[in-house]
Amino acid sequence: MPAIVINGKSYEVSAEPETPLLWVLRGELKLTGTKYGCGIAACGACTVHLDGQPIRSCVTPLSAVGSKAVTTIEGVSGAEADALNTAWNDGDVVQCGYCQTGQLMSACALLRTTPSPTDQDIDEAMSGNICRCGTYPRIRAAIHAAAAARTPTV
Amino acid sequence: MSRFPTLDRREFLRVSALAGGGLLLGAWLDFGTNGMLEAAEAPLTDGEFSPNAFIRIAPSGSITIMAKNPEIGQGIKTMLPMLIAEELDVDWSAITIEQAMSEPAKYGSQVAGGSTATPTNWEPLRKAGAAGRQMLVAAAAQAWNVPAAECTTASGVVTHKASNRQMTYGALATAAAAMPAPDMATVTLKDPKNFRIIGKPMTGVDNHKVVTGQPLFGIDVVVPNMVYGTFEKCPVFAGKAVSANLDEIKALPGVKNAFIVDGGTVLNGLLSGVAILADTWWAAKSARTKLKVTWEEGATAQQSSAAFKAKAIELFTQAPARALRADGDVNGAFAAATKTVEATYEYPFLAHATLEPQNCTASFTNDAIEIWAPTQNPQSGRVLVSKTLGIAEKDVAIHITRSGGGFGRRLNNDYMVEAAMIAKLAGVPVKLLWTREDDIRHDFYRPAGFHKLKGAVDASGKLTAWQNHFVTFSNNGTDFVPSAGMDGTEFPSLAVANRNVSVSTMPLGVPTGYLRAPGSNALAFVNESFIDELAHAARKDPLQFRLELLAQLPTETPRGAMVPSRMKGVLEQVAQKSGWGTRKLPKGSGMGIAAYFSHRGYFAEVVEVNVSRAGALTVKKVWAVGDVGSQIINPSGAMNQVEGSVIDGIGEALAQEITIEAGRAKQSNFNDFPLIRLKQVPVIDVSFRITEYPPTGMGEPALPPVVPALCNAIFAATGKRIRSLPLTKHNLSWA
Ligand code: FES
Ligand code: FES
C-alpha cells in the first residue's frame, strides 16, 4: 500500500495508483473540503498544493504524488492562509461557497510567490478557478486586502 | 406555491418528533393572511421556551433560531434569522442558527425559488420574533407584578426601569413557556428607525465553515455503511435502458452491484437508466467507462436545435397560432408610420451548471426513507419520492443540506428520486453523485426561443405600433413547456396603443425548467434590445425613449404589475451614476442601457464595453441600480446577489449555449459550456433606490437587464446589432 503525506501526516491508502488524488482525499480519507466540479482540470474546485504548488487533484493520479507533500484546505496554514481567511470573512466573499476552498488554495499559492499581486497577477493566478455564483469582485478585493494586511507598513 | 400536506394533530406531533430532542414541539405559523400563531399544546422539555418553531431559548440563555429555507448561495440562512433576531431583540452575535429539516407543517413554505422568501417572510418572521419577545416580557411583568407596558427589552434582557430590575431571556424561558401565545394580530413590530440588525451588513453565518472546508454540502454527506453510486441515463431524454453488460460490470474492482432502473416518460420524474454501486465513487465511475447499454431512444431522438430554428423560420412566414394581446390598429399604424423596423431575435437553450453537481444520499428501511439532499424544493421532492416509491409522504424525511449553487436547477428533484429508488432497490444506503457530464447533459434547460418583431415610429419619434410573433415550445399547443411562456404584457407592449403580441408553438422532448429569472432572462434580451433599435430609428436617446414609453403606461397598475414611477426612478439614477449621455467615447467603446421589472424588483443597468478593431470584447464596467422597496435587509448579501446576477448574465451572453443534436445535448463540461472567469469580469457599481414599497427578493431581478445593456453597448461601440446569443457566434470586428 502506498503511503502519502497529507497535511503533514502519513496515510496508507488502498486506492489504485491511477486513482485521482481528489477521490483519495474525498473518499478514503474523508477530507471533503476539496471539491469535485468537473474532473477535467477546468474549474479549480479541487485545487490542493503539491509541494507548495497549486494543482488540480482531479487529474493528478495517486502515482504522481509519491512522497511529495499534499496540503489541502483542512491543513493549509501560515501567514498567507491566515490573512486570506480573515479577508474572506471580512469581505463576506462567499455565496454558495462551493468553489471557495479551491479559490483559497490558489490565492494562497499566489501570495506565497507574489506578496503584493497586481490585478493582472490575480487574473492569471485565479482564472483557473470558476465561481459559478460570481463572487469574483470580492475574491479580487479579498486577495488585495490579504496582501495589504501582510505587507508591513513603513 | 408549493403544496403542503394537511397534517392532523397526531401526524404533526410525529413529524415534530422526527426532528429529535422534542424541542420543537411548539407551534407553527400560518403564512396565510391571518398569520395566527397557534398555541403550543405539547409539553416543553427541560424548562425550554419554544414560542414557535423558529425560536428556542434554553434556561442556560442559549438562543437558537431556525433557518427554514434551503441555502443555495442566496444568503437566506443569514437573512431570514436576521428578521427574527431583530424583533426578538437579541444580539446577533449571541444566537446560534440551525438549518431546519424539510417540515412544512412547522415552517411553512421552504422553497428557494422565485425570489419569494423576502416578500413572503418579511412580516411573518418578524412577527414570530416579536411574539417571542412579547411572551418573555409578559413573563417578566408577571414575576415582578408590574404592567408589561413598563418593561423594555434589549440584547436578550427584559428591564423594568422604574424598579431597576432586569432578567435575562434565559432566566425567563421557563416562565415564558407557560404564557399564553399572543394573538398575532396584536403583535406589534419595531419602528424601522430602531432596527439594530436589519439593514446592517451581516456576513454569512456559515462563512467560517465554508472557508475552512468543513462538510456542509450534499456532496459531503457520509452515512454509515453507504455505498457510492453513479447512474447512466439515455442521452436522449427519457430513452429506456433495454439491456446492459451488468455481469461484466459487477465483476469490476470495487463494484458492489449494478442494475437497470425502470423509469417513466415524465421528464422531471424518475427516468430509466443503469445504476452502478461501488465501495468508492471513483470505482463506480471507472466501471461506468466499461458499461455498454442498449437504449430505446424513442421519438425525440429526431429533435435538434437546427430543426427547431428551421421550423421557427417557417412559422414566421405563417399567421401566428394565437394572439396573446391584440389591441388598437397595428396595420393602420404601420401604414401611417414614418419608420418601421423589423428584426428576428433568438436565444439558445442554457444549462444551470451549479458548481456542485447533482447528488443525493438516501437510506431506505422498512418502507421509510431518510434523504440528505441539496435541493431548492424539498417538499416537491418528498411528493415525488413518495409517489414513485409507493410510500407515505410522512415516511420521507428530508435533510436540507447546503447547495453548491441552485439557479433554479434544484427546483427539480430528479436526482433525489433516483437516489431514493436506487437505495430502495439496493437495500443499502446510497450516495448518488452525478458527473459533470451527467449534469450538463441532463439538465432542465432554459428553453430556446425565437421572436419576429416589428415596430413603428411616427414623425415625432413616438412608438406607435409593437408587434412580436414569438415561436416557442408546447406539447399540446396551449400550455407552454416550463419557462417557455410569455403573456403579452411585457414592457413595452402596454405602453403602445397598437400592439399585437402572438405566439406559435412546436413540440419539445427536451426537459426545460427555471433558470435564474426564468422567462425574463430571455425576454429582456429581446424586448430591451429591440427598444434600443427603435430608439435609434426614432433618432432618440435610448434613455429618453424609454422614459417616454414609461410615461405612456397607465399610472394605476394592477397588483403585482410594474409601477412605472419605480422604473423611471432606477433609470434616472443609473443614468446619473454612469454619466449617461455626458461622456464622449471613441469608436470601439460604447455604453448601453436597459431596464427590466421581474420578480417584483426593478433594475436599470448601464454597461460600458470596449471592442478592439479585431473584435475582441472587453466588458469594462457595469452600473446597476435596483429598487426592491423600503429596506435592504442585509446590504452585504444584497450587493453580492446583484454582482453575482450581473456576472451571471454576462457569462450567459458571452459564450453559453446548449445545442440539441439527435435528441441529446451536445455539450458536456466546462470545456464546451464555458463559465465566465475572473479576468472577464468588469467593475460593478451597485446602488439601491429606497422606495416606500415592502421589501422584495434579490436573487433574480438584477440579471435580465444586463444582457440587453451589454448588447446595446456593443452596438454603440461597433454599429453591430446583436440579435442572437451567445456573442461567440458574432464577429465583432470593425474598421
Ligand atoms: S474538479 Fe478538478 S478542476 Fe474541476
Ligand atoms: S460561491 Fe458558489 S461557486 Fe463560488
mmCIF file of N, CA and C in Angstrom, chain B residues 228-275:
data_model
loop_
_atom_site.group_PDB
_atom_site.id
_atom_site.type_symbol
_atom_site.label_atom_id
_atom_site.label_comp_id
_atom_site.label_asym_id
_atom_site.label_seq_id
_atom_site.Cartn_x
_atom_site.Cartn_y
_atom_site.Cartn_z
ATOM 1 N N TYR B 228 -21.326 4.095 -2.852
ATOM 2 C CA TYR B 228 -21.354 5.229 -3.772
ATOM 3 C C TYR B 228 -21.965 4.800 -5.094
ATOM 4 N N GLY B 229 -22.768 5.693 -5.666
ATOM 5 C CA GLY B 229 -23.452 5.324 -6.888
ATOM 6 C C GLY B 229 -23.242 6.306 -8.022
ATOM 7 N N THR B 230 -23.302 5.732 -9.224
ATOM 8 C CA THR B 230 -23.353 6.547 -10.430
ATOM 9 C C THR B 230 -24.523 6.006 -11.236
ATOM 10 N N PHE B 231 -25.117 6.853 -12.045
ATOM 11 C CA PHE B 231 -26.348 6.458 -12.748
ATOM 12 C C PHE B 231 -26.259 6.952 -14.185
ATOM 13 N N GLU B 232 -26.279 6.005 -15.108
ATOM 14 C CA GLU B 232 -26.219 6.396 -16.524
ATOM 15 C C GLU B 232 -27.610 6.366 -17.125
ATOM 16 N N LYS B 233 -28.007 7.508 -17.652
ATOM 17 C CA LYS B 233 -29.313 7.582 -18.321
ATOM 18 C C LYS B 233 -29.083 7.674 -19.824
ATOM 19 N N CYS B 234 -30.160 7.448 -20.563
ATOM 20 C CA CYS B 234 -30.082 7.549 -22.015
ATOM 21 C C CYS B 234 -29.786 8.998 -22.401
ATOM 22 N N PRO B 235 -28.829 9.217 -23.272
ATOM 23 C CA PRO B 235 -28.540 10.597 -23.677
ATOM 24 C C PRO B 235 -29.732 11.273 -24.362
ATOM 25 N N VAL B 236 -30.615 10.477 -24.949
ATOM 26 C CA VAL B 236 -31.870 11.040 -25.462
ATOM 27 C C VAL B 236 -32.859 11.005 -24.291
ATOM 28 N N PHE B 237 -33.412 12.173 -23.977
ATOM 29 C CA PHE B 237 -34.195 12.314 -22.757
ATOM 30 C C PHE B 237 -35.349 11.318 -22.704
ATOM 31 N N ALA B 238 -35.427 10.610 -21.583
ATOM 32 C CA ALA B 238 -36.475 9.616 -21.314
ATOM 33 C C ALA B 238 -36.350 8.360 -22.172
ATOM 34 N N GLY B 239 -35.203 8.163 -22.826
ATOM 35 C CA GLY B 239 -34.964 6.895 -23.503
ATOM 36 C C GLY B 239 -34.855 5.768 -22.475
ATOM 37 N N LYS B 240 -35.088 4.541 -22.928
ATOM 38 C CA LYS B 240 -35.148 3.420 -21.976
ATOM 39 C C LYS B 240 -33.945 2.497 -22.091
ATOM 40 N N ALA B 241 -33.451 2.052 -20.941
ATOM 41 C CA ALA B 241 -32.393 1.045 -20.923
ATOM 42 C C ALA B 241 -33.049 -0.319 -21.157
ATOM 43 N N VAL B 242 -32.657 -0.977 -22.239
ATOM 44 C CA VAL B 242 -33.239 -2.277 -22.570
ATOM 45 C C VAL B 242 -32.394 -3.387 -21.958
ATOM 46 N N SER B 243 -31.085 -3.277 -22.145
ATOM 47 C CA SER B 243 -30.179 -4.277 -21.568
ATOM 48 C C SER B 243 -28.810 -3.647 -21.383
ATOM 49 N N ALA B 244 -27.984 -4.311 -20.559
ATOM 50 C CA ALA B 244 -26.633 -3.806 -20.320
ATOM 51 C C ALA B 244 -25.741 -4.975 -19.908
ATOM 52 N N ASN B 245 -24.431 -4.794 -20.052
ATOM 53 C CA ASN B 245 -23.469 -5.849 -19.687
ATOM 54 C C ASN B 245 -23.245 -5.868 -18.171
ATOM 55 N N LEU B 246 -24.321 -6.106 -17.445
ATOM 56 C CA LEU B 246 -24.293 -5.986 -15.986
ATOM 57 C C LEU B 246 -23.336 -6.974 -15.321
ATOM 58 N N ASP B 247 -23.268 -8.206 -15.846
ATOM 59 C CA ASP B 247 -22.389 -9.198 -15.213
ATOM 60 C C ASP B 247 -20.932 -8.769 -15.304
ATOM 61 N N GLU B 248 -20.582 -8.249 -16.464
ATOM 62 C CA GLU B 248 -19.216 -7.768 -16.651
ATOM 63 C C GLU B 248 -18.908 -6.610 -15.688
ATOM 64 N N ILE B 249 -19.870 -5.708 -15.539
ATOM 65 C CA ILE B 249 -19.678 -4.548 -14.658
ATOM 66 C C ILE B 249 -19.535 -4.998 -13.202
ATOM 67 N N LYS B 250 -20.372 -5.956 -12.808
ATOM 68 C CA LYS B 250 -20.354 -6.407 -11.414
ATOM 69 C C LYS B 250 -19.031 -7.068 -11.030
ATOM 70 N N ALA B 251 -18.311 -7.553 -12.037
ATOM 71 C CA ALA B 251 -17.033 -8.224 -11.762
ATOM 72 C C ALA B 251 -15.868 -7.244 -11.641
ATOM 73 N N LEU B 252 -16.118 -5.965 -11.900
ATOM 74 C CA LEU B 252 -15.018 -4.981 -11.881
ATOM 75 C C LEU B 252 -14.640 -4.615 -10.443
ATOM 76 N N PRO B 253 -13.395 -4.169 -10.244
ATOM 77 C CA PRO B 253 -12.915 -3.900 -8.882
ATOM 78 C C PRO B 253 -13.794 -2.896 -8.136
ATOM 79 N N GLY B 254 -14.123 -3.236 -6.919
ATOM 80 C CA GLY B 254 -14.857 -2.318 -6.050
ATOM 81 C C GLY B 254 -16.355 -2.289 -6.277
ATOM 82 N N VAL B 255 -16.818 -2.883 -7.381
ATOM 83 C CA VAL B 255 -18.244 -2.778 -7.702
ATOM 84 C C VAL B 255 -19.045 -3.719 -6.811
ATOM 85 N N LYS B 256 -20.100 -3.194 -6.224
ATOM 86 C CA LYS B 256 -20.950 -3.970 -5.320
ATOM 87 C C LYS B 256 -22.204 -4.469 -6.016
ATOM 88 N N ASN B 257 -22.684 -3.661 -6.936
ATOM 89 C CA ASN B 257 -23.956 -4.002 -7.561
ATOM 90 C C ASN B 257 -24.121 -3.152 -8.818
ATOM 91 N N ALA B 258 -24.908 -3.684 -9.751
ATOM 92 C CA ALA B 258 -25.245 -2.921 -10.959
ATOM 93 C C ALA B 258 -26.592 -3.420 -11.424
ATOM 94 N N PHE B 259 -27.479 -2.493 -11.741
ATOM 95 C CA PHE B 259 -28.818 -2.921 -12.184
ATOM 96 C C PHE B 259 -29.496 -1.828 -12.998
ATOM 97 N N ILE B 260 -30.485 -2.295 -13.762
ATOM 98 C CA ILE B 260 -31.283 -1.366 -14.553
ATOM 99 C C ILE B 260 -32.410 -0.834 -13.680
ATOM 100 N N VAL B 261 -32.636 0.459 -13.746
ATOM 101 C CA VAL B 261 -33.749 1.090 -13.041
ATOM 102 C C VAL B 261 -34.785 1.481 -14.090
ATOM 103 N N ASP B 262 -36.005 1.009 -13.897
ATOM 104 C CA ASP B 262 -37.069 1.383 -14.837
ATOM 105 C C ASP B 262 -37.517 2.808 -14.559
ATOM 106 N N GLY B 263 -37.905 3.465 -15.606
ATOM 107 C CA GLY B 263 -38.362 4.840 -15.414
ATOM 108 C C GLY B 263 -39.554 5.136 -16.291
ATOM 109 N N GLY B 264 -40.078 6.311 -16.116
ATOM 110 C CA GLY B 264 -41.254 6.714 -16.876
ATOM 111 C C GLY B 264 -40.891 7.680 -17.990
ATOM 112 N N THR B 265 -41.880 8.440 -18.419
ATOM 113 C CA THR B 265 -41.661 9.379 -19.518
ATOM 114 C C THR B 265 -41.837 10.825 -19.061
ATOM 115 N N VAL B 266 -42.205 11.015 -17.790
ATOM 116 C CA VAL B 266 -42.318 12.381 -17.268
ATOM 117 C C VAL B 266 -40.903 12.903 -17.020
ATOM 118 N N LEU B 267 -40.552 13.991 -17.703
ATOM 119 C CA LEU B 267 -39.142 14.386 -17.730
ATOM 120 C C LEU B 267 -38.587 14.780 -16.368
ATOM 121 N N ASN B 268 -39.427 15.255 -15.451
ATOM 122 C CA ASN B 268 -38.867 15.573 -14.126
ATOM 123 C C ASN B 268 -39.181 14.497 -13.090
ATOM 124 N N GLY B 269 -39.546 13.329 -13.560
ATOM 125 C CA GLY B 269 -39.722 12.193 -12.664
ATOM 126 C C GLY B 269 -38.551 11.242 -12.805
ATOM 127 N N LEU B 270 -38.753 10.014 -12.338
ATOM 128 C CA LEU B 270 -37.682 9.017 -12.445
ATOM 129 C C LEU B 270 -37.590 8.529 -13.886
ATOM 130 N N LEU B 271 -36.402 8.621 -14.460
ATOM 131 C CA LEU B 271 -36.166 8.134 -15.824
ATOM 132 C C LEU B 271 -35.331 6.864 -15.759
ATOM 133 N N SER B 272 -35.439 6.081 -16.795
ATOM 134 C CA SER B 272 -34.730 4.806 -16.863
ATOM 135 C C SER B 272 -33.213 5.009 -16.957
ATOM 136 N N GLY B 273 -32.468 4.047 -16.425
ATOM 137 C CA GLY B 273 -31.016 4.118 -16.523
ATOM 138 C C GLY B 273 -30.371 2.916 -15.866
ATOM 139 N N VAL B 274 -29.043 2.971 -15.782
ATOM 140 C CA VAL B 274 -28.297 1.879 -15.176
ATOM 141 C C VAL B 274 -27.533 2.419 -13.972
ATOM 142 N N ALA B 275 -27.768 1.792 -12.821
ATOM 143 C CA ALA B 275 -27.075 2.198 -11.597
ATOM 144 C C ALA B 275 -25.875 1.293 -11.382
#
